[in-house]
PDB file of C-alpha atoms in Angstrom:
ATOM      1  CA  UNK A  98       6.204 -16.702   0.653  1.00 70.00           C
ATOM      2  CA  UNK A  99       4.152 -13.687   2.553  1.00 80.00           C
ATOM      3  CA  UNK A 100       1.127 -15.093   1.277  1.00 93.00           C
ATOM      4  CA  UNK A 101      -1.756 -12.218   1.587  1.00 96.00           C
ATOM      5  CA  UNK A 102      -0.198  -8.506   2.979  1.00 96.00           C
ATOM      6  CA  UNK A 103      -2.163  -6.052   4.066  1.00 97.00           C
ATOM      7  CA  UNK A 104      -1.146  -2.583   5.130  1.00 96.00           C
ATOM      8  CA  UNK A 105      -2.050  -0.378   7.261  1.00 96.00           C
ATOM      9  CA  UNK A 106      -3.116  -2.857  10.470  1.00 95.00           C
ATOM     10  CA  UNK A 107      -4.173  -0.018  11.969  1.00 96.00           C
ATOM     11  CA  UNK A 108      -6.383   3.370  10.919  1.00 96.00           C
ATOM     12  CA  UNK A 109      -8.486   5.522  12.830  1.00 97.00           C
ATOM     13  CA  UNK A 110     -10.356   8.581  10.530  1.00 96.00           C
ATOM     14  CA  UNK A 111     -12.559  11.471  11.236  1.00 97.00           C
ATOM     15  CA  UNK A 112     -15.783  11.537   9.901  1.00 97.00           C
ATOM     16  CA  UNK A 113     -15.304  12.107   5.762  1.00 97.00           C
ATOM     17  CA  UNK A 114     -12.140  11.787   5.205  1.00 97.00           C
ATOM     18  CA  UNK A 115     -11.311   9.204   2.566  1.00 96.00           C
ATOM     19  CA  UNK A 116      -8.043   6.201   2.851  1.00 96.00           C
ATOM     20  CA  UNK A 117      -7.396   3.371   0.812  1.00 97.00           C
ATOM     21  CA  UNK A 118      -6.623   0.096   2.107  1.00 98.00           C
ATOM     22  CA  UNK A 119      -3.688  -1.995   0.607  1.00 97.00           C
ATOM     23  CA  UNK A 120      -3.599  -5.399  -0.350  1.00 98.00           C
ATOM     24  CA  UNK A 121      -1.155  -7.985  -2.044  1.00 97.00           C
ATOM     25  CA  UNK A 122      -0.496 -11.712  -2.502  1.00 97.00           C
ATOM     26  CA  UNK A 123       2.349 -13.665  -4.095  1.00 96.00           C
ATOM     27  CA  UNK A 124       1.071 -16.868  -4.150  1.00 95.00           C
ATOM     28  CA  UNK A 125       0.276 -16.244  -8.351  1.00 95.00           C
ATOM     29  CA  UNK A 126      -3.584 -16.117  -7.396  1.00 95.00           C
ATOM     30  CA  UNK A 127      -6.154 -15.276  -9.971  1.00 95.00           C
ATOM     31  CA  UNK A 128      -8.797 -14.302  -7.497  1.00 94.00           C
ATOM     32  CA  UNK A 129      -8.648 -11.672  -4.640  1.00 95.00           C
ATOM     33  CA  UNK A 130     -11.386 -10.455  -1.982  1.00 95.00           C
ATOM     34  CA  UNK A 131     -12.308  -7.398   0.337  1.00 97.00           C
ATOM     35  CA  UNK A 132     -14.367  -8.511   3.477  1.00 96.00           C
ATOM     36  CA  UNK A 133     -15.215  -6.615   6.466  1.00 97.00           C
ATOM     37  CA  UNK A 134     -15.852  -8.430   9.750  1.00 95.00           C
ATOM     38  CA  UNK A 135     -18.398  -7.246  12.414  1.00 93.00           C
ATOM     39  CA  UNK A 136     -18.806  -8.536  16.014  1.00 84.00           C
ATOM     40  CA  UNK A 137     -21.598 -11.428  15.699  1.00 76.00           C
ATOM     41  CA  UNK A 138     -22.068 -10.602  12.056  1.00 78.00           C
ATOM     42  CA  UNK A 139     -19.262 -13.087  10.394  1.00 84.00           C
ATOM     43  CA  UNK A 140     -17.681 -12.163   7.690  1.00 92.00           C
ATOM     44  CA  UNK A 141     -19.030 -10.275   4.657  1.00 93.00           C
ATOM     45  CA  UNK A 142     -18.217  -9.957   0.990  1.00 93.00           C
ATOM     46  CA  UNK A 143     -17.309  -6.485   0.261  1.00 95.00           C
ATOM     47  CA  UNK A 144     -15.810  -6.762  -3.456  1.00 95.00           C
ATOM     48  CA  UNK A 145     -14.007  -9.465  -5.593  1.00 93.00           C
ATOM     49  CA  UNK A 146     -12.111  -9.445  -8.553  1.00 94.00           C
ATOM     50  CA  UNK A 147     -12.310 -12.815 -10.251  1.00 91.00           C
ATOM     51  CA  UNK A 148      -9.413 -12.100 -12.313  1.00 91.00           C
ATOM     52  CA  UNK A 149      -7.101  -9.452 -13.362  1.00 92.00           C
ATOM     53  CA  UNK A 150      -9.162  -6.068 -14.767  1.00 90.00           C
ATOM     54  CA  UNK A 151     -12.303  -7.462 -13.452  1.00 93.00           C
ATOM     55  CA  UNK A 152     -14.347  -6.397 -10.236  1.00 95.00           C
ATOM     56  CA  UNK A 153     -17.504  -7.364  -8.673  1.00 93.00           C
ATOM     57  CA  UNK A 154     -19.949  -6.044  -5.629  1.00 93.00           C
ATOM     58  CA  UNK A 155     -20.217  -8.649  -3.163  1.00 91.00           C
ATOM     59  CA  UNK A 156     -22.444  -8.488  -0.429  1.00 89.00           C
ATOM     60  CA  UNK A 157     -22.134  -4.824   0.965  1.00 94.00           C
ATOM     61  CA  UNK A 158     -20.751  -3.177  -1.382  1.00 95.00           C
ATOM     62  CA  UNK A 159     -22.265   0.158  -0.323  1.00 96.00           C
ATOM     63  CA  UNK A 160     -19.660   3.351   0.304  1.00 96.00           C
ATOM     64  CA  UNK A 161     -16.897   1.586  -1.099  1.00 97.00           C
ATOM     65  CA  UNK A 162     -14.472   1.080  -4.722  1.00 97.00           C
ATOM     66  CA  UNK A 163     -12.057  -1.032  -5.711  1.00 97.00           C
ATOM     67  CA  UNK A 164      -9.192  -1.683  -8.141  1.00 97.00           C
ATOM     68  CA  UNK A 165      -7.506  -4.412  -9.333  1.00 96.00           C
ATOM     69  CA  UNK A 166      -4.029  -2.825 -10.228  1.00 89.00           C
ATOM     70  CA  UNK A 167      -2.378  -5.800 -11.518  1.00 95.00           C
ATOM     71  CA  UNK A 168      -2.323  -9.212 -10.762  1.00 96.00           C
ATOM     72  CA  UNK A 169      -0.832  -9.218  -7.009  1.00 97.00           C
ATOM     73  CA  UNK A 170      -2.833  -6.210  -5.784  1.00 97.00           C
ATOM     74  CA  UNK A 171      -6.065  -5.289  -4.753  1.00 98.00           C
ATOM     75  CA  UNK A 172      -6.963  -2.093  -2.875  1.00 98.00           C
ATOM     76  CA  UNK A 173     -10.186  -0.877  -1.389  1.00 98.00           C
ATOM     77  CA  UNK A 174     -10.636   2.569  -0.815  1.00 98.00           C
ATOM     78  CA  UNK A 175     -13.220   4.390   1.027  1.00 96.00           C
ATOM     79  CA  UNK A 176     -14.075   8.082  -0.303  1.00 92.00           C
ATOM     80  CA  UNK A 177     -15.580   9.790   2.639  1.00 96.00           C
ATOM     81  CA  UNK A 178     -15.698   7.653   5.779  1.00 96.00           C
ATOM     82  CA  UNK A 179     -18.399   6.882   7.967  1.00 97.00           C
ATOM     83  CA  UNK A 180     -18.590   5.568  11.903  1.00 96.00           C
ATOM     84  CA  UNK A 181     -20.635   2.476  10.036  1.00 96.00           C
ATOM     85  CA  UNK A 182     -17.783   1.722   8.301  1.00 97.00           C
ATOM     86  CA  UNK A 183     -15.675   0.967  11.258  1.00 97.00           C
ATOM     87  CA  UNK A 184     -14.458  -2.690  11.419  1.00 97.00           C
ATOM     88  CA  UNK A 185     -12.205  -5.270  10.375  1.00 96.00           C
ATOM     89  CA  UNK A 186     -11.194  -5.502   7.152  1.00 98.00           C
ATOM     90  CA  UNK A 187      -9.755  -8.724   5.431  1.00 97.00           C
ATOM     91  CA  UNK A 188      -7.815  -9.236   2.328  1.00 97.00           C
ATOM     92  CA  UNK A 189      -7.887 -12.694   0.554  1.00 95.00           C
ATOM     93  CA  UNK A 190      -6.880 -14.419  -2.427  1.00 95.00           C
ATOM     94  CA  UNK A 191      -7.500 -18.034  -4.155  1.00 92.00           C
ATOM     95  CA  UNK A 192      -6.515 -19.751  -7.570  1.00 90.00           C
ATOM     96  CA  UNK A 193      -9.790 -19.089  -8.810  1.00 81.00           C
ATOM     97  CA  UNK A 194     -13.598 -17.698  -7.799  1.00 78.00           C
ATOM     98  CA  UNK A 195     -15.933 -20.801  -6.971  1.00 72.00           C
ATOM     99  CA  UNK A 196     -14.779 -23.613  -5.063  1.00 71.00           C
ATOM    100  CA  UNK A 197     -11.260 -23.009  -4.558  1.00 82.00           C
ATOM    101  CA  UNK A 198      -9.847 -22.559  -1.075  1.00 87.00           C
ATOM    102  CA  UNK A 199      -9.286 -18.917   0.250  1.00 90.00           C
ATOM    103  CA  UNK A 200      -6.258 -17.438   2.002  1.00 92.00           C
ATOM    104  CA  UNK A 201      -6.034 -14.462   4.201  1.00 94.00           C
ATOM    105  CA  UNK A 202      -4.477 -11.776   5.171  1.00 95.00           C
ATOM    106  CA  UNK A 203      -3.906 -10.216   9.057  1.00 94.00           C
ATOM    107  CA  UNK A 204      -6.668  -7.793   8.960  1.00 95.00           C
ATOM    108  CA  UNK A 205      -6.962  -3.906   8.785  1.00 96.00           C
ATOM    109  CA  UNK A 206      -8.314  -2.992  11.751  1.00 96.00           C
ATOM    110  CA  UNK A 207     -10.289   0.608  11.052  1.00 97.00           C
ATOM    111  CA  UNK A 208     -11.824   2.902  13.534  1.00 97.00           C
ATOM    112  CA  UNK A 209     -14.050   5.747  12.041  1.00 97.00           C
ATOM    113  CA  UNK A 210     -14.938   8.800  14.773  1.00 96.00           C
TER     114      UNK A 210
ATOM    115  CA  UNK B  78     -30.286 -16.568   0.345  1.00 74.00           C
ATOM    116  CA  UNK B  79     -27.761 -19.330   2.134  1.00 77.00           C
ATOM    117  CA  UNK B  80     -27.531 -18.422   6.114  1.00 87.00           C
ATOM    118  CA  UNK B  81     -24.845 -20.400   8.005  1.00 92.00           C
ATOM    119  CA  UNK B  82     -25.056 -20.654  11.846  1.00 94.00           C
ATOM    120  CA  UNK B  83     -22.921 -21.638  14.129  1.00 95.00           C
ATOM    121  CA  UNK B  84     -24.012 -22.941  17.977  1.00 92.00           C
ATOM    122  CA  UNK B  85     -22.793 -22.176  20.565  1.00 92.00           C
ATOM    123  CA  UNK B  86     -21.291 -18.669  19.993  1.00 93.00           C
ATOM    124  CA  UNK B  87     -18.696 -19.715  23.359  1.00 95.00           C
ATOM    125  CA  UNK B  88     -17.280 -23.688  24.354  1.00 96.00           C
ATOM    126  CA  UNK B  89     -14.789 -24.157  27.460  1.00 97.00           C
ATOM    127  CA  UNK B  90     -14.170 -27.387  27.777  1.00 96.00           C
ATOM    128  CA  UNK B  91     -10.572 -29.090  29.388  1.00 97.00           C
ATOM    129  CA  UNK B  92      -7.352 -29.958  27.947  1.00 97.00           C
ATOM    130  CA  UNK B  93      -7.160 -33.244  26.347  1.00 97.00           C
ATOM    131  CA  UNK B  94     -11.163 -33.478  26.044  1.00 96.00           C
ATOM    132  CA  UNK B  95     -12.223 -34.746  22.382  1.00 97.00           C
ATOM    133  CA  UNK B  96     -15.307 -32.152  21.075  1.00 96.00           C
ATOM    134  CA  UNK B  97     -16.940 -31.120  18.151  1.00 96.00           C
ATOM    135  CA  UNK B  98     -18.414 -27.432  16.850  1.00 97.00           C
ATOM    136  CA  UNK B  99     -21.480 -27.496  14.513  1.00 97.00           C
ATOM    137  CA  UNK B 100     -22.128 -25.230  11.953  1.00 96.00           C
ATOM    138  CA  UNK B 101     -25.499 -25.692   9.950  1.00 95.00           C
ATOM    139  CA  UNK B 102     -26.943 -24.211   6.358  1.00 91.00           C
ATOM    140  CA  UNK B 103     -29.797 -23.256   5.076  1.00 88.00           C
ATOM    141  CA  UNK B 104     -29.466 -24.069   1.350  1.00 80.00           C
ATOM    142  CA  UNK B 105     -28.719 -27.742   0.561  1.00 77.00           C
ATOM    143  CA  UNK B 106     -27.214 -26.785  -2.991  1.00 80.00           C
ATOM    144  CA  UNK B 107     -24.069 -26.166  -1.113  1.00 85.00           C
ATOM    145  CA  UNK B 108     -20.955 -26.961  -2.845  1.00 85.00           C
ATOM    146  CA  UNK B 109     -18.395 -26.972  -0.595  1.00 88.00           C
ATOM    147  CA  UNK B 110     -17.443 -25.826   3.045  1.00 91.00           C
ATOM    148  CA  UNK B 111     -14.201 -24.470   4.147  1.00 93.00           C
ATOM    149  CA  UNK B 112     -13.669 -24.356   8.045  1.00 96.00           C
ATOM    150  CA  UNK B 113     -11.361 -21.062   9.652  1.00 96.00           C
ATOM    151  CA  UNK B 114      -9.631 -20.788  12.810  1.00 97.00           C
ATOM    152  CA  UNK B 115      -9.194 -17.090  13.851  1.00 95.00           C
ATOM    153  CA  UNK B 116      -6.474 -15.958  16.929  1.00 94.00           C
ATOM    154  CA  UNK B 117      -7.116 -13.014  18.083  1.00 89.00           C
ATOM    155  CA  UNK B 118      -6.544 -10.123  16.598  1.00 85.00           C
ATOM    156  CA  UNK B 119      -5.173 -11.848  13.700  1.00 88.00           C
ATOM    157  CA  UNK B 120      -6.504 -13.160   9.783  1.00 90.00           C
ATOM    158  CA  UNK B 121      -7.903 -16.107   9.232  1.00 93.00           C
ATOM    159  CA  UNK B 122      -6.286 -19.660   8.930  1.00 93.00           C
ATOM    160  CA  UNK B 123      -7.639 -22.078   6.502  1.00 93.00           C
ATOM    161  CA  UNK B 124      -7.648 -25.423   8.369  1.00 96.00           C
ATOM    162  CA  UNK B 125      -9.796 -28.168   6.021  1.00 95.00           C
ATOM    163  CA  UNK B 126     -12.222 -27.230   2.540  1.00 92.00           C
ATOM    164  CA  UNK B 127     -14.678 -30.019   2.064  1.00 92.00           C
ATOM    165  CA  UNK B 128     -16.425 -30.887  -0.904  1.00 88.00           C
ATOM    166  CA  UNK B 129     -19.708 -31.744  -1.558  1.00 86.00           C
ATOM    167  CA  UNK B 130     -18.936 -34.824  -2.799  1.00 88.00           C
ATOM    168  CA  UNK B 131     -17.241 -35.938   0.076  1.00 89.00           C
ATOM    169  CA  UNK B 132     -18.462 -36.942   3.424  1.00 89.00           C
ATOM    170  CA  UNK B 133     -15.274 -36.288   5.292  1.00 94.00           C
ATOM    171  CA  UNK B 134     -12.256 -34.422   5.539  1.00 94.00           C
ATOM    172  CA  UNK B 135      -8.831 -34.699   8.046  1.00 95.00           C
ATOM    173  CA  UNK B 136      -5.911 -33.063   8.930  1.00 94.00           C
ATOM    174  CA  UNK B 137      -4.350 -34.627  11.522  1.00 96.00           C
ATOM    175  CA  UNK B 138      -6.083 -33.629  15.094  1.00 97.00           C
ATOM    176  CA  UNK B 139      -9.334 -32.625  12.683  1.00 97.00           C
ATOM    177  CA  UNK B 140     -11.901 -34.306  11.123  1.00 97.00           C
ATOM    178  CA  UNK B 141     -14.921 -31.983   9.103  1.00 96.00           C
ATOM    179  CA  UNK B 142     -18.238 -34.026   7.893  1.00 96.00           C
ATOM    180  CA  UNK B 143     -20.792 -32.622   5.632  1.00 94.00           C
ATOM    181  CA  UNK B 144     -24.316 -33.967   5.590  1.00 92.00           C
ATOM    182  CA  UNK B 145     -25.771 -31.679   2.532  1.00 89.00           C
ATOM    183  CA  UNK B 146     -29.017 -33.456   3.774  1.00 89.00           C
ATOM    184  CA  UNK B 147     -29.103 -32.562   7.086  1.00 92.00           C
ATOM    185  CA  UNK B 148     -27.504 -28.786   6.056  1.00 91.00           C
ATOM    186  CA  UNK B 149     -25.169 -29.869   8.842  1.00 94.00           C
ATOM    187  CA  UNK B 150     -21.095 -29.408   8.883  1.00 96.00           C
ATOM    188  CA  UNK B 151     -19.248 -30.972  12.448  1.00 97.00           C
ATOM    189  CA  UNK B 152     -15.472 -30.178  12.791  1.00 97.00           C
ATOM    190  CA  UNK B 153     -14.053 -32.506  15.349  1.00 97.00           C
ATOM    191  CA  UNK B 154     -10.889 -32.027  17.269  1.00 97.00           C
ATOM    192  CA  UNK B 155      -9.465 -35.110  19.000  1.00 97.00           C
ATOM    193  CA  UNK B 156      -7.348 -34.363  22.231  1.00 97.00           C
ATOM    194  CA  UNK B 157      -7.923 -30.875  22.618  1.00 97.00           C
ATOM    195  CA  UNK B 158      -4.453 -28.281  23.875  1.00 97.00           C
ATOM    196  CA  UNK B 159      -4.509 -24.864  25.215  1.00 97.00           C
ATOM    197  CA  UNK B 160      -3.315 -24.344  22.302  1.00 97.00           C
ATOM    198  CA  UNK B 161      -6.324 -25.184  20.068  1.00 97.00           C
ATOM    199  CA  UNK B 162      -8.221 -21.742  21.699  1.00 97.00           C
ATOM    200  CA  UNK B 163      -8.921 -19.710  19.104  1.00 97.00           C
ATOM    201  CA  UNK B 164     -12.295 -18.934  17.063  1.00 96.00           C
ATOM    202  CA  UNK B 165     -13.573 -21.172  14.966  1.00 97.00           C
ATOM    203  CA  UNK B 166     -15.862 -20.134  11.408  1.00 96.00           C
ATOM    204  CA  UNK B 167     -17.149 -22.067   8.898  1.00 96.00           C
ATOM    205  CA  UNK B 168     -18.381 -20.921   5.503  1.00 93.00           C
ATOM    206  CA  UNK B 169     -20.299 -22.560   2.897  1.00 90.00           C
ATOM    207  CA  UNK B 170     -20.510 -22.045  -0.661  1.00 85.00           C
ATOM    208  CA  UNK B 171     -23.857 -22.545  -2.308  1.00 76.00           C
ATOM    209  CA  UNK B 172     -23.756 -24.251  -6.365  1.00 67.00           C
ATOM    210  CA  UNK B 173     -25.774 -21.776  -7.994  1.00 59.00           C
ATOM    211  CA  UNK B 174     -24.160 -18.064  -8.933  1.00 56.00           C
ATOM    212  CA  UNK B 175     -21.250 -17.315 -11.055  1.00 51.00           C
ATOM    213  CA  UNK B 176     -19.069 -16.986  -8.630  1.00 56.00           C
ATOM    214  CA  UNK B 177     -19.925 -18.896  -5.378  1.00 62.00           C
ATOM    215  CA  UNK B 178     -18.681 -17.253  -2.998  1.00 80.00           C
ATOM    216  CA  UNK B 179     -18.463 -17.553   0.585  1.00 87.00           C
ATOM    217  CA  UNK B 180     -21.130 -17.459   3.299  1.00 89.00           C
ATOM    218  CA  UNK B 181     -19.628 -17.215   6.724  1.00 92.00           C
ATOM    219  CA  UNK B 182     -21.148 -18.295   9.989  1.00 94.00           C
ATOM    220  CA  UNK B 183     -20.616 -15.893  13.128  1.00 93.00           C
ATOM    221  CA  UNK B 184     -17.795 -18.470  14.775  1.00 95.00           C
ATOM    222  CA  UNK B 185     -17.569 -20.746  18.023  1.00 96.00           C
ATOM    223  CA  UNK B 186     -14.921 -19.133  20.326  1.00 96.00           C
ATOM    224  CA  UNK B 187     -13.127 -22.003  21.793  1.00 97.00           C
ATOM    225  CA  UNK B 188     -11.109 -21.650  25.325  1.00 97.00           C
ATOM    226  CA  UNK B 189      -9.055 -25.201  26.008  1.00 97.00           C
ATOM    227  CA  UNK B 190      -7.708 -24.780  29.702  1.00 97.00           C
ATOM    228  CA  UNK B 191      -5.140 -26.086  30.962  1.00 94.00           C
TER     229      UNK B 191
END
């Protein structure tokens, strides 16, 4: 099993330009997540998708959309970039939303100029 | 709004030392805590979850505690190796909200040395 994929690792955009970052898991997971992680700010909730054809904001959800394609996928795109966007991003998956242990993927590692 | 912290932000300590990293909460409803280790560059590795219904949690080298009193989590490591260095996060989860999700402290970076 690959667990949670994430493609590209790497992305560095101008100013406006939009990209959308990939995500998948095979581990049959109801649940999927978008974080973004900032230095000495943790981790925080982007979106979530509880379960197939549903999506939620999380914490900052703020210049950002989702989709939940299907089951294994969940992709976050960003429409017109900006430098506050530039971080970490993080992909993860569990059985279910609520107490169920989270898995992650590598990390998408945007810079926005 | 539940804040999780997490002191010190840096630990060096030698190789084979025993130590522990805190990680505290603000809201007491919490209903579980998951703790992370990060390598560089890399995701996130889920190492223990711990329920709120449960003091204690191990995995071989690891031991997490929850005191939902205290708003305290301690994740011990017993014998520590070089290569234990890594980042360490916890999260918590509070009860209330449909979906619970995760709260995540800013991490202890750990350096083992040799």
């Amino acid at each position: 099993n690959a667990g949670v994929t994430q493609t590209p690792k790497f992305q560095v955009l101008k100013t406006g330009q939009s990209m959308t970052l990939q995500c998948a898991q095979d581990m049959n997971h109801n649940s999927m997540y978008w974080y973004r992680q900032d230095p000495g700010m943790g981790l925080r909730l982007i979106y979530y998708s509880a379960s197939e054809g549903t999506t939620d904001k999380g914490e900052v959800p703020n210049g950002y959309n989702v989709s939940r394609l299907n089951k294994r996928e969940f992709s976050l795109r960003l429409e017109s970039a900006a430098p506050s966007q530039t971080s970490v991003y993080f992909c993860a998956s569990s059985e279910h939303t609520g107490g169920y242990e989270q898995y992650f993927g590598p990390g998408t590692r945007l810079t926005v100029t | 709004k539940q804040e999780v912290t997490q002191i010190p932000a840096a630990l060096s300590v030698p190789e084979g030392e025993n130590l522990v990293l805190n990680c505290s909460f603000t809201d007491s409803a919490i209903y579980n805590l998951q703790w992370f280790r990060q390598d560089p560059g890399k995701g996130l590795t889920s190492l223990l979850l711990i329920q709120s219904s449960q003091r204690e949690q191990t995995s071989g080298r690891l031991n997490a505690s929850l005191d939902k009193s205290s708003g305290r989590s301690t994740l011990y490591i017993a014998a520590s190796q070089p290569g234990d260095s890594a980042t360490y996060l916890c999260a918590g989860r509070i009860s209330s909200g449909s979906a619970r999700q995760l709260t995540f402290g800013s991490g202890t970076q750990l350096t083992v040395l040799p």
